[in-house]
Amino acid sequence: MRGCERRAGPGARGRADGGFVTAETAVVLPVLVVFAMALVWGLLVVAAQIQCVDAARTGARAAARQDPADAVVRVAREAAPHGARVTVTREADRVRVVVVAAPPMLHGLPFEVREEAVASVEQAVGPTGDGAGGPAVDPPAEPAAEPTPGPEPDRTADTPVGEETGAGP
């Protein structure tokens, strides 16, 4: 059709594509903003995971020192992200501390940030000599078992294994 063509005059050289750049920017800019927000959210999730690791380890150390359960939970919650759940379990000679937190900002997502720490229970040691109740110190190594007094009974082929000579009742 005649008259539909755009005629470029001597000064209209750059104006022919001016509208396309605006449209492309309008499409790309929101994508870049969403991408930047996703990166920031990912960093916040990683930071929350690190906080959960620190909280679980701190709680496990406190529980291994045989601190009271409420003190262990309090110490772990101080290091955990806001609103985290802390669980302390004692199993024979081990303690297990689990810290679970919701992901930051987007609480509707179907996953949680979770970390678990396990530690061996330390032997209880009394307060230090100054009465200040300082840090627990490892007890000295246990001495080797002392031999039974007297000579070892002589076991010969003549003596049955159930009967020992020279031993009292």
PDB file of C-alpha atoms in Angstrom, residues 14-109:
ATOM      1  CA  GLY A  14      17.788   7.447  14.815  1.00  0.00           C
ATOM      2  CA  ARG A  15      14.074   7.912  15.477  1.00  0.00           C
ATOM      3  CA  ALA A  16      12.948   4.854  13.522  1.00  0.00           C
ATOM      4  CA  ASP A  17      14.059   2.367  16.274  1.00  0.00           C
ATOM      5  CA  GLY A  18      13.387   4.552  19.316  1.00  0.00           C
ATOM      6  CA  GLY A  19      10.123   2.811  20.242  1.00  0.00           C
ATOM      7  CA  PHE A  20      11.621  -0.679  20.117  1.00  0.00           C
ATOM      8  CA  VAL A  21      14.301   0.131  22.708  1.00  0.00           C
ATOM      9  CA  THR A  22      11.634   1.362  25.117  1.00  0.00           C
ATOM     10  CA  ALA A  23       9.572  -1.794  24.651  1.00  0.00           C
ATOM     11  CA  GLU A  24      12.589  -4.074  25.128  1.00  0.00           C
ATOM     12  CA  THR A  25      13.577  -2.211  28.280  1.00  0.00           C
ATOM     13  CA  ALA A  26      10.037  -2.489  29.617  1.00  0.00           C
ATOM     14  CA  VAL A  27      10.184  -6.288  29.175  1.00  0.00           C
ATOM     15  CA  VAL A  28      13.767  -6.881  30.360  1.00  0.00           C
ATOM     16  CA  LEU A  29      13.775  -4.607  33.418  1.00  0.00           C
ATOM     17  CA  PRO A  30      11.169  -6.583  35.440  1.00  0.00           C
ATOM     18  CA  VAL A  31      13.005  -9.818  34.601  1.00  0.00           C
ATOM     19  CA  LEU A  32      16.246  -8.333  35.928  1.00  0.00           C
ATOM     20  CA  VAL A  33      14.518  -7.126  39.097  1.00  0.00           C
ATOM     21  CA  VAL A  34      13.010 -10.592  39.721  1.00  0.00           C
ATOM     22  CA  PHE A  35      16.405 -12.204  39.096  1.00  0.00           C
ATOM     23  CA  ALA A  36      18.100  -9.811  41.555  1.00  0.00           C
ATOM     24  CA  MET A  37      15.420 -10.506  44.174  1.00  0.00           C
ATOM     25  CA  ALA A  38      15.903 -14.261  43.720  1.00  0.00           C
ATOM     26  CA  LEU A  39      19.643 -13.849  44.278  1.00  0.00           C
ATOM     27  CA  VAL A  40      19.059 -11.827  47.457  1.00  0.00           C
ATOM     28  CA  TRP A  41      16.526 -14.397  48.714  1.00  0.00           C
ATOM     29  CA  GLY A  42      19.010 -17.201  48.001  1.00  0.00           C
ATOM     30  CA  LEU A  43      21.657 -15.380  50.038  1.00  0.00           C
ATOM     31  CA  LEU A  44      19.171 -14.970  52.908  1.00  0.00           C
ATOM     32  CA  VAL A  45      18.400 -18.706  52.831  1.00  0.00           C
ATOM     33  CA  VAL A  46      22.117 -19.528  52.927  1.00  0.00           C
ATOM     34  CA  ALA A  47      22.568 -17.120  55.855  1.00  0.00           C
ATOM     35  CA  ALA A  48      19.665 -18.796  57.692  1.00  0.00           C
ATOM     36  CA  GLN A  49      21.243 -22.215  57.030  1.00  0.00           C
ATOM     37  CA  ILE A  50      24.539 -21.012  58.499  1.00  0.00           C
ATOM     38  CA  GLN A  51      22.686 -19.661  61.543  1.00  0.00           C
ATOM     39  CA  CYS A  52      21.008 -23.057  61.980  1.00  0.00           C
ATOM     40  CA  VAL A  53      24.407 -24.790  61.789  1.00  0.00           C
ATOM     41  CA  ASP A  54      25.831 -22.446  64.425  1.00  0.00           C
ATOM     42  CA  ALA A  55      22.784 -22.832  66.674  1.00  0.00           C
ATOM     43  CA  ALA A  56      22.810 -26.637  66.462  1.00  0.00           C
ATOM     44  CA  ARG A  57      26.538 -26.819  67.219  1.00  0.00           C
ATOM     45  CA  THR A  58      26.254 -24.359  70.100  1.00  0.00           C
ATOM     46  CA  GLY A  59      23.350 -26.306  71.568  1.00  0.00           C
ATOM     47  CA  ALA A  60      25.155 -29.631  71.157  1.00  0.00           C
ATOM     48  CA  ARG A  61      28.232 -28.278  72.956  1.00  0.00           C
ATOM     49  CA  ALA A  62      26.077 -26.996  75.814  1.00  0.00           C
ATOM     50  CA  ALA A  63      24.184 -30.290  76.046  1.00  0.00           C
ATOM     51  CA  ALA A  64      27.443 -32.257  75.968  1.00  0.00           C
ATOM     52  CA  ARG A  65      28.612 -30.254  78.993  1.00  0.00           C
ATOM     53  CA  GLN A  66      25.437 -31.535  80.664  1.00  0.00           C
ATOM     54  CA  ASP A  67      23.860 -28.090  80.971  1.00  0.00           C
ATOM     55  CA  PRO A  68      20.151 -28.135  81.888  1.00  0.00           C
ATOM     56  CA  ALA A  69      17.783 -28.696  78.942  1.00  0.00           C
ATOM     57  CA  ASP A  70      16.181 -25.238  79.199  1.00  0.00           C
ATOM     58  CA  ALA A  71      19.625 -23.597  79.148  1.00  0.00           C
ATOM     59  CA  VAL A  72      20.572 -25.632  76.070  1.00  0.00           C
ATOM     60  CA  VAL A  73      17.402 -24.554  74.252  1.00  0.00           C
ATOM     61  CA  ARG A  74      17.933 -20.916  75.259  1.00  0.00           C
ATOM     62  CA  VAL A  75      21.543 -20.892  74.015  1.00  0.00           C
ATOM     63  CA  ALA A  76      20.551 -22.546  70.727  1.00  0.00           C
ATOM     64  CA  ARG A  77      17.642 -20.135  70.153  1.00  0.00           C
ATOM     65  CA  GLU A  78      19.916 -17.140  70.667  1.00  0.00           C
ATOM     66  CA  ALA A  79      22.065 -18.299  67.749  1.00  0.00           C
ATOM     67  CA  ALA A  80      19.180 -19.564  65.571  1.00  0.00           C
ATOM     68  CA  PRO A  81      17.108 -17.548  63.078  1.00  0.00           C
ATOM     69  CA  HIS A  82      13.955 -15.862  64.412  1.00  0.00           C
ATOM     70  CA  GLY A  83      11.118 -18.341  64.981  1.00  0.00           C
ATOM     71  CA  ALA A  84      13.298 -21.473  64.754  1.00  0.00           C
ATOM     72  CA  ARG A  85      12.298 -24.688  66.524  1.00  0.00           C
ATOM     73  CA  VAL A  86      14.976 -26.314  68.686  1.00  0.00           C
ATOM     74  CA  THR A  87      14.808 -29.962  69.757  1.00  0.00           C
ATOM     75  CA  VAL A  88      17.245 -31.551  72.226  1.00  0.00           C
ATOM     76  CA  THR A  89      17.450 -35.336  72.522  1.00  0.00           C
ATOM     77  CA  ARG A  90      19.696 -37.333  74.832  1.00  0.00           C
ATOM     78  CA  GLU A  91      20.595 -40.859  73.739  1.00  0.00           C
ATOM     79  CA  ALA A  92      22.852 -42.876  76.077  1.00  0.00           C
ATOM     80  CA  ASP A  93      26.248 -41.166  75.700  1.00  0.00           C
ATOM     81  CA  ARG A  94      25.242 -38.739  72.923  1.00  0.00           C
ATOM     82  CA  VAL A  95      23.153 -35.608  72.592  1.00  0.00           C
ATOM     83  CA  ARG A  96      21.380 -34.502  69.428  1.00  0.00           C
ATOM     84  CA  VAL A  97      20.237 -30.926  68.766  1.00  0.00           C
ATOM     85  CA  VAL A  98      17.993 -30.206  65.774  1.00  0.00           C
ATOM     86  CA  VAL A  99      17.241 -26.645  64.631  1.00  0.00           C
ATOM     87  CA  VAL A 100      14.464 -26.096  62.060  1.00  0.00           C
ATOM     88  CA  ALA A 101      13.532 -22.683  60.650  1.00  0.00           C
ATOM     89  CA  ALA A 102      11.202 -21.416  57.947  1.00  0.00           C
ATOM     90  CA  PRO A 103      12.899 -19.846  54.916  1.00  0.00           C
ATOM     91  CA  PRO A 104      13.168 -16.063  55.219  1.00  0.00           C
ATOM     92  CA  MET A 105      10.618 -13.777  53.508  1.00  0.00           C
ATOM     93  CA  LEU A 106       8.754 -16.426  51.472  1.00  0.00           C
ATOM     94  CA  HIS A 107       7.062 -18.465  54.193  1.00  0.00           C
ATOM     95  CA  GLY A 108       4.651 -20.238  51.850  1.00  0.00           C
ATOM     96  CA  LEU A 109       7.338 -22.389  50.232  1.00  0.00           C
TER      97      LEU A 109
END
